[in-house]
Amino acid sequence: DAEPIYRIDGGSWLPYSGPVELPMNARLRAQFLARDPSEFRDGPERSAFYYPVPAHFSGSVTGHFHSAVGGPNLAYDVAAGGTKFTHGDPVIVFDGEPIRSGEPNVITFAGHAFSEVAPGEKFKLGEFFYHNGTTFYESHATGVQLRITISMPDRSLTVPFDLDMKLVSNENDPDDPVASADYVILTNLNQPLPLEINGVRYRMLLEFGATDSFGFSTKNQFHVFEGATGRGELLGTFLPR
């Protein structure tokens, strides 16, 4: 036989007799006290933090590539309003003559609108289109950042953050298309956001989603086969910090 008690934050312990009203961003503690300590022990104290969360998020997403890094002969271009990143020089010099052997690498980002996404619900932020081209003389990029901007007009909020993208260019092996695939690595999947609602700050959990048949993905990597143009999803989840 036990008596339930509770307290809110650092307040006094009170007997529990029915529903409890909590203020925003409060910790509720509860415990069962033995009515006969000679026969029973008190139960362990339990606690949970309660914070108000919005019912849903809605908005649109844009992206802008910037801050490319690479080797001594890095060649790159950012076009189409910042959504298209081209890198690497496909020209090889043979017997003193420059020969264009194909196309450079191209990564394009297309943002995606989202509606009524609940906190903790995975949703699509956008899509990458990655052309795995041919480059020479350490002219390819080894990394680039993508500034993601989430606009939420219904909350009068604009939320920016940077994706840190490591770019891996593999040697081409005609007998092993998987090993020959170039790929992108996201190095900051857990992204703090400049977003606060009702005193609660939020973060974004990122990952790659589905791809087409020209590539494959893991949570933090998007691979595209040599010479192909692959499509892959970028997924996100709003979570309270």
Short mmCIF file of C-alpha atoms in Angstrom, two decimals:
data_model
loop_
_atom_site.label_atom_id
_atom_site.label_comp_id
_atom_site.label_asym_id
_atom_site.label_seq_id
_atom_site.Cartn_x
_atom_site.Cartn_y
_atom_site.Cartn_z
CA ASP A 1 0.00 0.00 0.00
CA ALA A 2 1.54 3.34 -1.06
CA GLU A 3 0.75 7.03 -1.35
CA PRO A 4 1.65 8.87 -4.58
CA ILE A 5 3.31 12.27 -4.23
CA TYR A 6 4.71 14.75 -6.73
CA ARG A 7 6.49 18.05 -7.04
CA ILE A 8 7.11 20.52 -9.86
CA ASP A 9 10.70 21.68 -10.36
CA GLY A 10 12.11 22.50 -6.92
CA GLY A 11 8.71 23.00 -5.23
CA SER A 12 7.27 21.18 -2.23
CA TRP A 13 6.16 17.56 -2.40
CA LEU A 14 2.37 17.32 -2.67
CA PRO A 15 -0.09 14.43 -2.46
CA TYR A 16 -1.33 13.32 -5.88
CA SER A 17 -5.12 13.26 -6.22
CA GLY A 18 -5.77 13.91 -9.92
CA PRO A 19 -4.50 15.63 -13.09
CA VAL A 20 -1.66 18.11 -12.56
CA GLU A 21 -1.30 21.36 -14.52
CA LEU A 22 2.29 22.13 -15.49
CA PRO A 23 3.81 25.45 -16.52
CA MET A 24 5.91 25.61 -19.70
CA ASN A 25 9.32 23.94 -19.54
CA ALA A 26 8.91 22.30 -16.15
CA ARG A 27 10.20 19.07 -14.57
CA LEU A 28 7.69 16.82 -12.84
CA ARG A 29 8.94 14.44 -10.12
CA ALA A 30 6.85 11.63 -8.68
CA GLN A 31 7.26 8.92 -6.08
CA PHE A 32 5.27 6.30 -4.16
CA LEU A 33 5.65 6.47 -0.35
CA ALA A 34 5.05 3.31 1.63
CA ARG A 35 2.22 3.73 4.13
CA ASP A 36 3.77 1.03 6.32
CA PRO A 37 7.57 1.56 6.24
CA SER A 38 8.06 -1.47 8.50
CA GLU A 39 6.72 -3.75 5.77
CA PHE A 40 7.45 -1.88 2.53
CA ARG A 41 10.02 0.46 1.05
CA ASP A 42 9.37 3.75 -0.74
CA GLY A 43 9.36 3.50 -4.51
CA PRO A 44 12.13 5.11 -6.59
CA GLU A 45 11.76 8.73 -7.62
CA ARG A 46 10.88 9.24 -11.28
CA SER A 47 11.04 12.46 -13.26
CA ALA A 48 10.32 13.84 -16.71
CA PHE A 49 10.79 17.23 -18.33
CA TYR A 50 7.75 18.67 -20.08
CA TYR A 51 8.01 21.34 -22.72
CA PRO A 52 5.48 22.72 -25.20
CA VAL A 53 6.09 21.65 -28.77
CA PRO A 54 4.39 23.02 -31.87
CA ALA A 55 1.89 20.72 -33.49
CA HIS A 56 3.72 20.95 -36.80
CA PHE A 57 6.22 22.82 -38.97
CA SER A 58 5.63 24.02 -42.53
CA GLY A 59 7.92 25.85 -44.90
CA SER A 60 10.25 25.76 -47.88
CA VAL A 61 13.95 25.03 -48.37
CA THR A 62 16.65 26.64 -50.50
CA GLY A 63 20.36 25.88 -50.82
CA HIS A 64 23.54 27.75 -51.77
CA PHE A 65 26.98 26.13 -52.26
CA HIS A 66 30.02 27.97 -50.91
CA SER A 67 33.51 27.59 -49.44
CA ALA A 68 34.91 24.88 -51.72
CA VAL A 69 38.30 23.36 -50.82
CA GLY A 70 40.62 21.07 -52.76
CA GLY A 71 44.11 20.45 -54.12
CA PRO A 72 46.60 22.85 -55.67
CA ASN A 73 44.83 22.89 -59.05
CA LEU A 74 41.27 23.18 -57.75
CA ALA A 75 38.84 24.34 -60.43
CA TYR A 76 35.22 25.01 -59.56
CA ASP A 77 32.19 27.15 -60.32
CA VAL A 78 28.99 27.98 -58.43
CA ALA A 79 26.05 28.83 -60.70
CA ALA A 80 22.25 28.79 -61.01
CA GLY A 81 21.75 31.04 -58.00
CA GLY A 82 24.13 28.98 -55.88
CA THR A 83 22.33 25.66 -56.39
CA LYS A 84 24.82 24.17 -58.91
CA PHE A 85 28.40 23.31 -57.95
CA THR A 86 30.78 22.22 -60.74
CA HIS A 87 34.29 21.09 -59.89
CA GLY A 88 37.32 19.50 -61.54
CA ASP A 89 38.97 19.94 -64.94
CA PRO A 90 38.19 17.18 -67.48
CA VAL A 91 40.98 18.29 -69.84
CA ILE A 92 44.06 16.06 -70.07
CA VAL A 93 47.22 17.06 -71.89
CA PHE A 94 48.43 14.33 -74.29
CA ASP A 95 51.60 14.90 -76.32
CA GLY A 96 51.30 18.58 -75.54
CA GLU A 97 47.72 18.79 -76.80
CA PRO A 98 44.80 19.47 -74.43
CA ILE A 99 42.05 16.86 -74.86
CA ARG A 100 38.65 17.09 -73.20
CA SER A 101 37.92 13.58 -71.96
CA GLY A 102 34.40 14.12 -70.65
CA GLU A 103 32.50 16.31 -68.21
CA PRO A 104 33.48 17.67 -64.79
CA ASN A 105 31.74 16.69 -61.58
CA VAL A 106 28.45 18.50 -60.95
CA ILE A 107 26.34 18.60 -57.79
CA THR A 108 22.95 20.33 -57.85
CA PHE A 109 20.63 20.84 -54.89
CA ALA A 110 16.88 21.34 -55.24
CA GLY A 111 15.05 22.37 -52.05
CA HIS A 112 11.68 20.88 -51.18
CA ALA A 113 8.62 22.45 -49.56
CA PHE A 114 7.17 20.66 -46.51
CA SER A 115 3.84 20.94 -44.73
CA GLU A 116 2.55 19.99 -41.27
CA VAL A 117 5.65 18.06 -40.23
CA ALA A 118 5.49 17.11 -36.56
CA PRO A 119 8.53 17.29 -34.25
CA GLY A 120 10.28 13.93 -34.48
CA GLU A 121 8.84 13.19 -37.93
CA LYS A 122 11.30 12.57 -40.77
CA PHE A 123 10.70 14.66 -43.89
CA LYS A 124 12.41 15.57 -47.18
CA LEU A 125 14.48 18.76 -47.21
CA GLY A 126 15.48 18.40 -50.85
CA GLU A 127 17.27 16.35 -53.48
CA PHE A 128 20.85 16.15 -54.73
CA PHE A 129 21.68 15.46 -58.37
CA TYR A 130 25.29 14.33 -58.62
CA HIS A 131 27.09 13.81 -61.95
CA ASN A 132 30.21 11.70 -61.46
CA GLY A 133 32.51 13.12 -64.12
CA THR A 134 36.18 12.80 -65.06
CA THR A 135 38.87 15.15 -63.74
CA PHE A 136 42.66 15.38 -63.78
CA TYR A 137 45.65 16.95 -62.04
CA GLU A 138 44.08 17.27 -58.58
CA SER A 139 41.59 19.77 -59.90
CA HIS A 140 38.57 18.24 -58.10
CA ALA A 141 37.16 19.59 -54.85
CA THR A 142 37.59 17.63 -51.64
CA GLY A 143 34.90 19.53 -49.78
CA VAL A 144 32.20 22.18 -50.03
CA GLN A 145 29.54 23.66 -47.80
CA LEU A 146 25.87 24.01 -48.61
CA ARG A 147 24.00 26.77 -46.82
CA ILE A 148 20.48 25.47 -46.20
CA THR A 149 17.84 28.11 -45.50
CA ILE A 150 14.45 27.04 -44.16
CA SER A 151 11.73 29.66 -44.50
CA MET A 152 8.62 29.31 -42.30
CA PRO A 153 6.32 32.23 -43.17
CA ASP A 154 3.56 31.14 -40.80
CA ARG A 155 5.98 31.65 -37.90
CA SER A 156 7.83 34.60 -39.48
CA LEU A 157 11.06 32.62 -39.14
CA THR A 158 14.07 31.99 -41.35
CA VAL A 159 16.40 29.22 -40.17
CA PRO A 160 19.85 28.87 -41.82
CA PHE A 161 22.53 26.23 -41.25
CA ASP A 162 25.51 24.81 -43.16
CA LEU A 163 25.96 21.27 -44.42
CA ASP A 164 29.61 20.27 -44.31
CA MET A 165 30.14 18.01 -47.34
CA LYS A 166 33.31 15.97 -47.83
CA LEU A 167 33.78 14.92 -51.49
CA VAL A 168 35.57 11.65 -52.24
CA SER A 169 36.83 10.92 -55.77
CA ASN A 170 37.84 7.28 -56.39
CA GLU A 171 40.08 5.74 -59.02
CA ASN A 172 38.05 4.14 -61.81
CA ASP A 173 38.00 0.33 -61.89
CA PRO A 174 35.86 -1.08 -64.75
CA ASP A 175 35.57 -4.37 -62.86
CA ASP A 176 34.25 -2.80 -59.63
CA PRO A 177 31.60 -0.10 -60.18
CA VAL A 178 30.86 0.16 -56.45
CA ALA A 179 34.47 0.90 -55.55
CA SER A 180 34.70 3.34 -58.49
CA ALA A 181 31.71 5.38 -57.34
CA ASP A 182 32.47 8.90 -56.14
CA TYR A 183 30.55 10.02 -53.09
CA VAL A 184 29.57 12.75 -50.64
CA ILE A 185 29.97 12.43 -46.88
CA LEU A 186 27.90 14.60 -44.53
CA THR A 187 30.12 15.29 -41.52
CA ASN A 188 27.59 17.17 -39.33
CA LEU A 189 24.39 15.11 -39.21
CA ASN A 190 23.34 16.51 -35.82
CA GLN A 191 22.79 20.19 -36.56
CA PRO A 192 21.97 22.83 -33.90
CA LEU A 193 19.48 25.35 -35.24
CA PRO A 194 18.93 29.04 -34.50
CA LEU A 195 15.31 28.11 -33.80
CA GLU A 196 13.48 28.67 -30.51
CA ILE A 197 9.73 28.32 -29.95
CA ASN A 198 8.07 28.80 -26.53
CA GLY A 199 11.47 28.74 -24.84
CA VAL A 200 12.47 25.42 -26.47
CA ARG A 201 15.45 25.32 -28.82
CA TYR A 202 15.53 22.86 -31.71
CA ARG A 203 18.10 20.90 -33.67
CA MET A 204 17.98 19.08 -37.01
CA LEU A 205 18.93 15.44 -37.46
CA LEU A 206 20.06 14.89 -41.05
CA GLU A 207 20.57 11.85 -43.26
CA PHE A 208 20.57 10.75 -46.88
CA GLY A 209 17.44 8.94 -48.02
CA ALA A 210 16.47 7.00 -51.13
CA THR A 211 18.46 7.15 -54.36
CA ASP A 212 17.75 6.17 -57.93
CA SER A 213 19.42 3.20 -59.64
CA PHE A 214 22.55 5.24 -60.51
CA GLY A 215 23.72 5.37 -56.92
CA PHE A 216 23.30 4.15 -53.36
CA SER A 217 23.39 5.72 -49.91
CA THR A 218 23.94 5.24 -46.20
CA LYS A 219 22.82 7.67 -43.51
CA ASN A 220 25.81 9.97 -44.09
CA GLN A 221 27.04 8.97 -47.60
CA PHE A 222 25.63 9.36 -51.12
CA HIS A 223 27.48 7.35 -53.83
CA VAL A 224 27.10 7.74 -57.61
CA PHE A 225 28.52 5.33 -60.19
CA GLU A 226 31.24 6.45 -62.59
CA GLY A 227 29.92 8.49 -65.53
CA ALA A 228 26.37 8.52 -64.19
CA THR A 229 24.10 11.21 -62.79
CA GLY A 230 22.39 10.01 -59.64
CA ARG A 231 19.58 11.45 -57.56
CA GLY A 232 19.44 11.20 -53.77
CA GLU A 233 17.18 12.60 -51.06
CA LEU A 234 18.25 14.72 -48.12
CA LEU A 235 16.07 14.02 -45.08
CA GLY A 236 15.69 15.94 -41.85
CA THR A 237 13.98 15.68 -38.47
CA PHE A 238 13.15 18.57 -36.12
CA LEU A 239 14.04 17.58 -32.54
CA PRO A 240 14.10 19.57 -29.29
CA ARG A 241 17.62 19.99 -27.96
#
